[in-house]
Amino acid sequence: MKVLCVAEKNSIAKAVAEHMSGGRVAAENTGNRYIKNYKFNFDFGQPWGRCNVTMTCVSGHLTELTFPSEYNADWKYPAPDRLFNAPVSVSIPEGNRTIASNIEQEARHSQALFIWTDCDLEGEHIGGEIREVARKANSRIEVKRARFSNIERAHILAAARRPTALDDKQVEAVNARLELDLRIGFAFTRFLTNNLRSLGGPLSSMVLSYGSCQFPTLGFVVDRYFRVKNFVPEPFWGIKVAHERENQNVTFSWARGHLFDRASVIILFERCLVAKMAKVTKVQEKPTSKWKPLPLTTLEFQKNATRFLRMTGAEAMSVAEGLYQKGFISYPRTETDRFDKGMNLRALCEKQTPDTRWGSFAQNLVNGAFQQPRQGRHDDKAHPPIHPITYAAPSVLNANEQRVYEFVARRFLACCSEDAKGMATDIEITYGDEIFGAHGVIVLERNYLDVYPYENWTGTTMLPKFTLGEQFEPTEAMMTEGKTSPPSYLTEADLLALMDANGIGTDATMAEHIKKILDRKYVFTHQRGGARGLTEFIPSALGCALIEGFDRMNFETSLGKPFLRKEMELKMKAICNGRTTKQAVLQESLTQYRQVYDQSQEQLGVLRAVRKPHIPRNGMGLELTETNHHRQACRQYVFPGQN
DNA sequence: GCAAGGTC
């Protein structure tokens, strides 16, 4: 019997073929340079038994969804809203023909198709695409699906011997998303472009796109911009107590922090002065540690790259992609922050010993300092955390590759070493009726910090000796005054965190959405505090106008808000659970968006007017006042760390 | 000329 196995990408096909064949595998070229057919024998057990196996792959999605050509000639006719119910068809784009024909050819001589795509929703859908192509060539082919969550040998062999069925509900859930993104994206892009180009100026040649991810991304930037712009500082007051001892000035901070009522602070402060003597009510010395970082996910990788490597998320991803293709690092698109127990991490540490910069640290881990990495709470059940595979000497990498590789390698070694250790001293005093505290830390063992220069432990102050119960008169006691300061503009790391918390995009696409709103001139970047500062995102007048315009027009559903994407995700889940169907979701969502479209058309004036005064200003330096809608909308999304 | 999602 002959079995055709198809994975989502070559790296999985290759790894699975290695495991199943025990290394006795022949790799054959296909009509596509990225795709190989791996041929070997494997005993599946009952009922297939010993089989001739071809293991091959696709390269992500195989098909595309398109409108008929008569809808594409002119963006004005047929009117964009016709795209809400125009026919759509599934086809194989030119670039994927060779991949499809490889599957067809192999399927003709196979009795079974065994699908090995990633075990996530998109992977299930790709499995569905593969099944269609295979069935077209061989209508009687038996179709099975492998369930696997990592590519460890034993796990893969178990999955190979326990074929399951493709989950059609998951396939349908993705079909619903695909169709909605296409219809709504195209319809609103054409609507915006048609109607705002006529305002003239730089707009007349621009494409004004709408997308269910790019608009919420823009919404975050605009939201923060208005928070900064409309910030009103509030004065506050506090009490500072300091005491000099052993030539060291120890500052005690007030347990209440600060209060916004000056009179209350005056009263509390006067009680301190009247008491005159402060009393030591707690002296605590205890070991403390600074935790080593978690195994590296794509999101963390991008956030760190924008902070420490001075690259954009999109640049960092493209460099990581190259390092992956050359075999230096593992697959760079992963949500997993825990290593599988079965992985030989010590062997990976050993690979790093040749390096002149971190080699001796790696050697020390191999010699016994190795510690199992922390286990995060995320697992995409498809890919391990990003880690170095083989050693890459600086001479074989270009400048950006060197920096990314160094970060990935150091991060991995940090994960495999020990937390930094220190001793914390906490002193609490009572002064009047108020409590004040001083905190000091001395670092005893740097451990992972030695290999991970991106972090430091700054609290290296040792406090002088204070004894429980002792009384002293502080050398300084004063009332302080300050005011609240505005938030800063979003950095790329902030933006990525917001997108993640609100489910906008995936690990593989978040950086692209950010790049998209830059390319569209909806936002621009600016270096905080000069050329070497952090990059921050500020909306253009156009970006503000688009978000503000939709906020003002649509009372029920504003296109700039991220919960629409959340809704889509919930609906996809409901399709998977069988609580609804693709058809029902499409109908419901399209009705909803049709309403937004109609409202937008009726109130086109709002969108155009909000833009009008600012055209001469070259798209920048916009002064808009905060609207009521905007103020209400501010807290309608999830902040990173919430929940 | 237009989406978001895979992937190279």
XYZ file of C-alpha atoms (C1' of nucleotides) in Angstrom:
651
model
C 0.000 0.000 0.000
C 1.092 3.571 -0.746
C 0.452 6.502 1.587
C 0.872 10.180 0.719
C 1.724 12.411 3.673
C 1.504 16.205 3.271
C 2.801 18.762 5.778
C 2.293 22.533 5.907
C 5.929 23.322 5.162
C 9.142 21.587 4.227
C 10.750 21.791 7.663
C 7.968 19.667 9.162
C 7.915 17.238 6.217
C 11.653 16.744 6.558
C 11.634 16.262 10.332
C 8.662 13.869 10.284
C 10.198 11.885 7.413
C 13.467 11.558 9.371
C 11.640 10.166 12.406
C 9.329 7.813 10.523
C 12.064 6.407 8.301
C 14.663 6.124 11.026
C 16.969 8.107 8.747
C 16.588 5.829 5.699
C 14.920 8.333 3.428
C 15.406 9.472 -0.160
C 14.710 13.133 -0.935
C 13.499 13.831 -4.484
C 13.124 17.213 -6.136
C 9.754 18.421 -7.416
C 8.664 21.132 -9.828
C 8.947 23.599 -6.950
C 12.374 24.414 -5.551
C 11.100 24.698 -1.962
C 9.338 21.360 -1.970
C 10.874 17.901 -1.750
C 9.282 14.466 -1.802
C 10.715 12.269 0.928
C 10.332 8.557 0.163
C 10.661 5.757 2.695
C 8.918 2.717 4.215
C 6.928 2.778 7.409
C 4.807 0.318 9.371
C 1.643 2.139 10.467
C 0.277 -0.903 12.313
C -3.370 -1.851 11.759
C -5.028 -1.407 9.347
C -2.534 0.021 6.831
C 0.491 -2.069 7.884
C 3.819 -1.622 6.147
C 3.589 1.031 3.411
C 5.512 2.937 0.783
C 5.361 6.501 1.986
C 5.828 9.801 0.167
C 6.111 12.688 2.581
C 5.744 16.084 0.919
C 4.349 19.504 1.777
C 2.626 22.667 0.651
C 3.862 26.149 1.437
C 1.086 27.527 3.600
C -2.329 28.087 2.036
C -2.766 26.468 -1.340
C -5.771 28.349 -2.697
C -7.074 31.897 -2.860
C -10.534 33.426 -2.718
C -11.350 35.908 -5.476
C -14.173 37.910 -7.012
C -15.021 37.427 -10.699
C -13.071 39.707 -13.033
C -16.064 41.945 -13.758
C -15.845 43.177 -10.173
C -12.212 44.149 -10.468
C -11.969 46.355 -13.525
C -13.279 49.539 -11.933
C -13.513 50.348 -8.219
C -16.650 52.439 -8.731
C -18.720 50.031 -10.842
C -20.127 47.788 -9.651
C -20.467 49.832 -6.466
C -18.201 48.590 -3.648
C -21.099 47.385 -1.501
C -21.928 44.835 -4.189
C -18.891 42.962 -2.868
C -20.869 42.090 0.262
C -22.805 39.514 -1.770
C -20.922 39.133 -5.048
C -19.989 35.551 -5.922
C -16.574 34.396 -4.787
C -14.590 31.462 -6.021
C -11.738 29.335 -4.769
C -8.833 28.777 -7.118
C -5.179 27.864 -7.097
C -3.047 30.905 -7.842
C -0.397 30.656 -10.568
C 2.473 30.462 -8.057
C 1.026 27.365 -6.378
C 0.323 25.302 -9.523
C 3.533 23.276 -9.207
C 2.727 22.444 -5.575
C -0.785 21.306 -6.461
C 0.327 19.188 -9.406
C 2.921 17.437 -7.243
C 0.145 16.439 -4.837
C -2.120 15.358 -7.732
C 0.568 13.159 -9.223
C 1.405 11.493 -5.938
C -2.267 11.097 -4.979
C -3.060 9.159 -8.152
C -0.956 6.213 -7.005
C -1.787 6.422 -3.312
C -4.552 4.660 -1.414
C -4.427 7.083 1.506
C -3.743 10.768 2.105
C -2.345 11.509 5.550
C -2.398 15.224 6.410
C 0.384 16.611 8.643
C -0.368 20.337 8.679
C 0.115 22.370 11.882
C -2.505 21.625 14.508
C -4.178 25.038 14.556
C -7.220 26.461 12.754
C -5.285 27.653 9.709
C -3.515 24.298 9.550
C -6.858 22.488 9.523
C -7.989 24.695 6.646
C -4.772 24.030 4.718
C -5.498 20.344 5.297
C -8.887 20.896 3.677
C -7.234 22.512 0.653
C -4.845 19.565 0.305
C -7.749 17.121 0.528
C -9.602 18.870 -2.323
C -6.592 18.743 -4.626
C -5.882 15.093 -3.815
C -9.498 14.044 -4.302
C -9.665 15.769 -7.670
C -6.861 13.455 -8.816
C -8.094 10.370 -6.966
C -11.697 10.429 -5.801
C -11.407 7.200 -3.785
C -8.392 8.186 -1.709
C -8.847 7.640 2.038
C -8.156 10.841 4.019
C -6.641 10.947 7.519
C -5.127 13.628 9.694
C -2.178 13.421 12.116
C -2.565 15.110 15.533
C 0.792 16.208 16.890
C 1.943 19.049 19.092
C 5.731 18.927 18.695
C 8.268 17.182 16.517
C 9.920 14.903 19.062
C 10.551 11.420 17.701
C 8.357 9.380 20.043
C 5.489 11.839 19.767
C 5.618 11.845 15.951
C 5.700 8.034 15.783
C 2.690 7.842 18.104
C 0.810 10.347 15.923
C 1.679 8.341 12.806
C 0.102 5.232 14.306
C -3.034 7.047 15.479
C -4.571 8.762 12.429
C -7.663 10.875 13.095
C -10.135 12.680 10.865
C -9.913 16.209 9.489
C -12.178 18.530 11.463
C -14.558 20.073 8.936
C -15.951 22.516 11.457
C -12.525 24.074 11.861
C -12.153 24.251 8.094
C -15.500 26.027 7.862
C -14.544 28.470 10.628
C -11.521 29.583 8.624
C -13.615 29.749 5.455
C -15.908 32.182 7.239
C -12.978 34.393 8.298
C -11.441 34.327 4.830
C -14.650 35.354 3.155
C -15.456 38.121 5.615
C -11.958 39.591 5.507
C -12.089 39.611 1.731
C -15.565 41.097 1.306
C -15.280 43.686 4.036
C -11.677 44.605 3.307
C -12.259 45.123 -0.401
C -15.621 46.878 0.010
C -14.429 49.437 2.563
C -11.083 49.980 0.863
C -12.839 50.876 -2.363
C -15.423 52.965 -0.520
C -12.772 55.016 1.302
C -10.544 55.420 -1.718
C -13.384 56.457 -4.038
C -14.828 58.973 -1.618
C -11.744 60.580 -0.120
C -9.606 60.871 -3.236
C -11.978 63.505 -4.519
C -10.839 65.789 -1.696
C -7.717 66.300 -3.787
C -4.195 67.141 -2.721
C -1.944 64.248 -1.760
C -5.057 62.107 -1.274
C -5.885 62.020 -4.960
C -3.387 59.281 -5.718
C -3.464 57.332 -2.452
C -5.026 53.963 -1.677
C -7.016 54.232 1.541
C -7.323 50.690 2.762
C -9.476 49.179 5.448
C -8.687 45.844 7.042
C -9.951 44.123 10.157
C -6.420 44.137 11.607
C -4.816 47.265 10.171
C -7.633 49.555 11.375
C -7.621 48.460 15.029
C -3.815 48.745 14.929
C -4.220 52.321 13.731
C -6.909 52.775 16.396
C -4.403 52.031 19.175
C -1.987 54.649 17.864
C -4.726 57.273 17.546
C -6.129 56.448 20.977
C -2.776 56.966 22.654
C -2.169 60.140 20.697
C -5.339 61.678 22.123
C -4.527 60.499 25.623
C -1.253 62.380 25.398
C -2.774 65.418 23.710
C -5.673 65.760 26.115
C -3.774 64.948 29.243
C -4.404 67.358 32.091
C -1.724 67.151 34.804
C -2.979 66.839 38.335
C -0.925 68.111 41.269
C -0.169 65.802 44.162
C 1.709 65.990 47.428
C 3.765 63.573 49.441
C 6.153 63.231 52.366
C 9.798 62.393 52.007
C 11.879 61.207 54.961
C 15.620 60.680 54.798
C 18.217 59.723 57.326
C 21.979 59.841 57.132
C 23.871 56.985 58.702
C 27.320 55.520 58.081
C 27.894 58.268 55.504
C 24.913 57.060 53.514
C 21.730 58.943 52.931
C 18.784 56.539 53.160
C 15.522 57.713 51.623
C 12.309 56.338 53.090
C 9.287 56.438 50.837
C 5.810 57.067 52.131
C 3.557 54.001 52.223
C 0.672 56.101 50.869
C 2.720 57.171 47.858
C 1.092 60.519 47.272
C -2.291 62.161 47.816
C -4.144 64.618 45.659
C -5.354 66.689 48.633
C -2.776 69.159 49.877
C -4.528 69.951 53.155
C -4.592 66.296 54.215
C -0.893 65.923 53.513
C -0.116 69.027 55.583
C -1.986 67.563 58.559
C -0.295 64.174 58.271
C 3.088 65.784 57.798
C 2.648 67.976 60.869
C 1.892 64.902 62.971
C 5.244 63.499 61.837
C 7.028 66.660 62.884
C 5.261 66.710 66.236
C 6.264 63.103 66.886
C 9.847 64.142 66.200
C 11.260 60.605 66.583
C 10.810 57.805 64.088
C 10.716 54.220 65.277
C 12.035 51.206 63.390
C 9.092 48.787 63.221
C 10.449 46.173 60.848
C 13.868 45.022 59.700
C 13.864 42.192 57.247
C 16.688 40.640 55.353
C 15.798 37.857 52.985
C 17.185 36.165 49.915
C 15.658 37.358 46.694
C 16.121 36.550 43.045
C 15.608 38.059 39.646
C 14.038 35.500 37.396
C 15.681 34.438 34.191
C 13.616 35.148 31.062
C 11.032 32.768 29.651
C 11.723 30.761 26.489
C 11.351 33.016 23.463
C 8.089 33.488 21.556
C 7.726 35.467 18.339
C 5.955 38.273 20.137
C 8.692 38.605 22.784
C 11.334 38.314 20.096
C 9.858 41.237 18.199
C 9.350 43.376 21.290
C 12.956 42.770 22.347
C 14.283 43.401 18.846
C 12.624 46.814 18.733
C 14.011 47.658 22.185
C 17.513 46.219 22.108
C 18.474 45.674 18.490
C 17.023 48.883 17.023
C 15.150 47.012 14.335
C 11.486 47.121 13.479
C 9.453 44.001 14.187
C 9.110 43.371 10.462
C 12.882 43.674 9.894
C 13.652 41.390 12.826
C 11.208 38.779 11.513
C 12.697 38.857 8.047
C 16.222 38.406 9.461
C 15.007 35.554 11.694
C 13.318 33.952 8.691
C 16.671 33.944 6.868
C 18.485 32.435 9.851
C 15.815 29.738 10.018
C 16.147 28.884 6.331
C 19.895 28.528 6.734
C 19.287 26.154 9.613
C 20.830 28.338 12.341
C 17.732 28.924 14.453
C 14.431 27.127 14.951
C 11.126 28.124 13.363
C 10.639 31.806 14.216
C 6.827 31.908 14.323
C 5.726 30.406 17.597
C 3.517 31.266 20.529
C 5.107 28.642 22.764
C 7.098 29.740 25.816
C 7.850 26.295 27.267
C 10.264 23.655 26.067
C 9.020 20.110 25.707
C 10.440 17.800 28.366
C 11.889 15.486 25.741
C 14.172 18.074 24.116
C 17.906 17.705 24.647
C 18.659 21.275 25.654
C 22.123 20.469 27.018
C 23.211 19.366 23.550
C 21.989 22.704 22.171
C 24.000 24.557 24.837
C 27.066 22.571 23.845
C 26.699 23.793 20.250
C 27.369 27.326 21.532
C 30.704 26.578 23.228
C 32.882 27.632 20.230
C 31.808 31.272 20.505
C 34.383 33.746 21.803
C 31.737 35.884 23.510
C 29.388 33.413 25.213
C 31.178 30.113 24.595
C 32.709 29.850 28.061
C 29.327 30.559 29.633
C 27.826 27.760 27.541
C 30.688 25.451 28.530
C 29.958 26.171 32.178
C 26.314 25.117 31.636
C 27.447 21.900 29.960
C 29.803 21.236 32.866
C 26.898 21.123 35.289
C 25.418 24.582 35.775
C 22.585 23.741 33.355
C 19.099 24.320 34.738
C 15.805 23.421 33.084
C 14.158 26.554 31.604
C 11.076 28.084 33.190
C 7.747 26.954 31.796
C 5.513 29.694 30.446
C 1.744 29.360 30.047
C 1.561 29.497 26.243
C 1.715 26.538 23.935
C 0.624 26.654 20.307
C 0.986 22.862 20.115
C 2.935 23.235 16.892
C 6.345 24.824 17.417
C 8.903 25.025 20.247
C 10.199 28.384 21.525
C 12.730 30.118 19.250
C 16.202 28.711 19.943
C 19.569 28.298 18.190
C 19.966 25.008 16.302
C 23.579 25.026 15.149
C 26.396 27.416 15.894
C 26.807 30.305 13.435
C 30.171 32.039 13.526
C 30.004 35.819 12.954
C 31.945 35.416 9.694
C 29.051 33.577 8.025
C 26.425 36.180 8.966
C 25.793 39.775 7.916
C 25.565 42.554 10.509
C 21.829 42.257 11.225
C 21.936 38.478 11.236
C 24.765 38.603 13.758
C 22.741 40.757 16.122
C 19.600 38.638 15.850
C 21.531 35.393 16.191
C 23.416 36.744 19.201
C 20.142 37.697 20.861
C 18.540 34.291 20.204
C 21.645 32.445 21.433
C 22.086 34.561 24.571
C 18.396 34.350 25.363
C 18.502 30.577 25.062
C 21.581 30.252 27.295
C 19.956 32.599 29.806
C 16.893 30.322 29.850
C 19.141 27.338 30.617
C 21.001 28.994 33.478
C 20.096 30.000 36.995
C 18.112 33.005 38.251
C 20.221 35.895 39.548
C 20.464 35.802 43.343
C 20.559 38.658 45.797
C 19.790 39.728 49.337
C 16.988 42.206 49.932
C 16.788 44.423 52.979
C 13.503 46.056 53.927
C 13.294 48.596 56.709
C 10.018 50.029 57.883
C 9.659 52.982 60.198
C 6.704 54.627 61.882
C 6.904 58.374 62.048
C 3.919 60.140 63.572
C 1.014 57.990 62.421
C 2.609 57.348 59.068
C 4.599 54.419 57.734
C 7.690 54.765 55.552
C 9.927 52.163 54.000
C 13.384 51.746 52.530
C 14.362 48.907 50.237
C 17.843 47.776 49.298
C 19.201 44.873 47.297
C 22.683 43.548 46.863
C 23.341 41.180 43.991
C 25.216 38.089 45.152
C 25.258 35.931 42.013
C 24.618 37.375 38.572
C 24.137 33.959 36.917
C 22.040 34.412 33.759
C 22.748 38.162 33.737
C 26.338 37.377 32.740
C 25.178 36.069 29.375
C 22.175 38.341 28.943
C 23.332 41.978 28.769
C 19.854 43.127 27.678
C 18.789 43.086 31.314
C 20.363 44.364 34.468
C 19.568 44.392 38.149
C 19.934 47.969 39.222
C 19.043 47.696 42.888
C 22.613 47.378 44.091
C 22.354 49.415 47.246
C 23.239 48.082 50.627
C 21.410 49.758 53.477
C 23.227 50.734 56.672
C 22.343 48.929 59.884
C 18.990 49.672 61.546
C 17.781 47.771 64.608
C 14.213 46.776 65.327
C 12.691 49.033 67.972
C 15.339 51.745 67.773
C 14.273 55.358 67.624
C 15.956 58.164 65.713
C 15.290 61.668 64.562
C 15.362 61.746 60.773
C 17.920 64.142 59.371
C 15.421 65.276 56.762
C 11.645 65.412 56.556
C 9.797 67.430 53.979
C 6.605 67.738 52.050
C 7.033 67.150 48.347
C 4.958 68.395 45.462
C 4.587 66.936 42.015
C 2.154 66.453 39.202
C 0.988 63.521 37.166
C 2.676 63.259 33.804
C 1.129 62.271 30.490
C 1.671 58.821 29.002
C 4.176 58.653 26.170
C 3.398 57.847 22.580
C 3.269 54.171 21.720
C 6.493 52.351 20.977
C 6.457 49.402 18.619
C 6.778 47.089 21.627
C 3.707 48.748 23.227
C 1.801 48.390 19.985
C 2.697 44.704 19.639
C 1.616 44.105 23.243
C -1.728 45.842 22.630
C -2.346 43.838 19.471
C -1.538 40.637 21.308
C -3.797 41.441 24.262
C -6.692 42.223 21.909
C -6.201 39.372 19.459
C -5.285 41.591 16.492
C -3.280 39.556 13.982
C -1.171 36.513 14.693
C 2.444 36.086 15.678
C 3.284 35.836 11.983
C 1.349 38.926 10.850
C 1.444 41.556 13.602
C 4.609 43.204 12.271
C 3.082 43.342 8.786
C 0.026 45.222 10.019
C 2.267 47.805 11.648
C 4.246 48.155 8.445
C 1.008 48.475 6.503
C -0.279 51.496 8.446
C 3.139 53.138 7.958
C 3.101 52.440 4.219
C -0.424 53.836 3.976
C 0.748 57.015 5.716
C -1.832 56.545 8.473
C 0.979 56.828 11.034
C 4.586 57.932 11.108
C 7.433 57.291 13.500
C 9.497 59.666 15.515
C 12.581 59.139 17.668
C 11.793 59.894 21.289
C 14.306 62.412 22.626
C 16.435 62.584 19.477
C 18.096 60.333 16.943
C 19.136 57.508 19.259
C 15.883 57.422 21.206
C 13.169 54.792 21.076
C 10.940 54.819 18.029
C 7.409 55.908 18.767
C 4.258 55.950 16.658
C 2.192 59.053 16.006
C -0.902 59.137 13.795
C -0.982 61.390 10.735
C -3.888 63.754 10.232
C -5.260 61.195 7.814
C -4.981 58.383 10.377
C -6.751 60.473 13.028
C -9.455 61.498 10.576
C -10.213 57.909 9.591
C -10.529 56.657 13.168
C -12.304 59.765 14.427
C -14.596 59.766 11.429
C -15.764 56.210 11.994
C -16.015 56.797 15.748
C -18.317 59.750 15.187
C -20.505 58.153 12.568
C -21.200 54.670 13.743
C -22.773 54.432 17.135
C -23.078 50.668 17.288
C -20.026 49.462 15.459
C -16.913 51.546 14.973
C -14.491 50.047 12.509
C -11.533 51.404 14.425
C -12.206 49.348 17.521
C -10.559 46.030 18.152
C -13.547 44.155 19.583
C -14.845 43.417 16.079
C -11.854 41.138 15.609
C -12.553 39.529 18.990
C -16.141 38.960 17.881
C -14.881 37.257 14.748
C -12.706 34.982 16.838
C -15.624 34.077 19.108
C -17.747 33.318 16.076
C -15.037 31.075 14.694
C -14.957 29.227 18.009
C -18.736 28.865 17.890
C -18.491 27.296 14.426
C -15.871 24.871 15.774
C -18.137 23.918 18.689
C -21.099 23.387 16.388
C -23.074 26.186 18.053
C -23.398 27.997 14.729
C -22.487 27.560 11.086
C -20.415 29.380 8.532
C -23.557 30.428 6.689
C -25.141 31.911 9.820
C -21.978 33.789 10.729
C -21.573 35.185 7.245
C -25.159 36.333 7.126
C -25.053 37.944 10.543
C -21.711 39.664 10.059
C -22.434 40.892 6.564
C -25.718 42.417 7.757
C -23.798 44.191 10.504
C -21.133 45.532 8.138
C -23.713 46.463 5.567
C -25.276 48.739 8.189
C -21.930 50.335 8.899
C -21.452 50.826 5.183
C -24.848 52.455 4.751
C -24.286 54.720 7.749
C -20.887 55.659 6.432
C -22.364 56.546 3.082
C -25.127 58.629 4.627
C -22.700 60.454 6.833
C -19.908 60.718 4.350
C -19.840 64.403 5.186
C -18.523 63.604 8.668
C -15.611 61.667 7.268
C -14.808 64.295 4.671
C -15.303 67.256 7.000
C -13.064 65.920 9.715
C -10.320 65.799 7.155
C -10.942 69.113 5.408
C -9.185 71.770 7.525
C -6.003 69.808 7.630
C -5.206 69.129 4.018
C -2.834 72.105 3.636
C -0.790 70.908 6.569
C 0.786 68.040 4.716
C -0.886 65.372 6.765
C 0.799 66.225 10.022
C 0.512 68.332 13.140
C -3.226 67.888 13.360
C -5.139 69.535 16.173
C -8.400 67.738 16.757
C -10.455 68.020 19.872
C -11.503 64.934 21.721
C -15.035 63.864 20.961
C -17.473 62.300 23.365
C -17.436 59.123 21.380
C -13.738 58.983 21.601
C -13.700 59.540 25.329
C -16.201 56.719 25.817
C -14.315 54.452 23.504
C -10.972 54.810 25.233
C -11.347 51.980 27.693
C -13.149 49.575 25.448
C -10.162 47.406 24.785
C -7.858 45.203 26.754
C -4.629 46.558 28.136
C -1.572 44.293 28.168
C -1.394 42.443 31.465
C -5.121 42.736 32.083
C -6.654 39.332 32.928
C -4.814 49.477 -6.853
C -7.888 46.487 -2.285
C -7.857 41.817 3.315
C -5.637 38.422 6.440
C -3.592 34.215 6.695
C -0.161 30.758 5.591
C 4.792 30.188 3.590
C 10.181 30.698 0.810
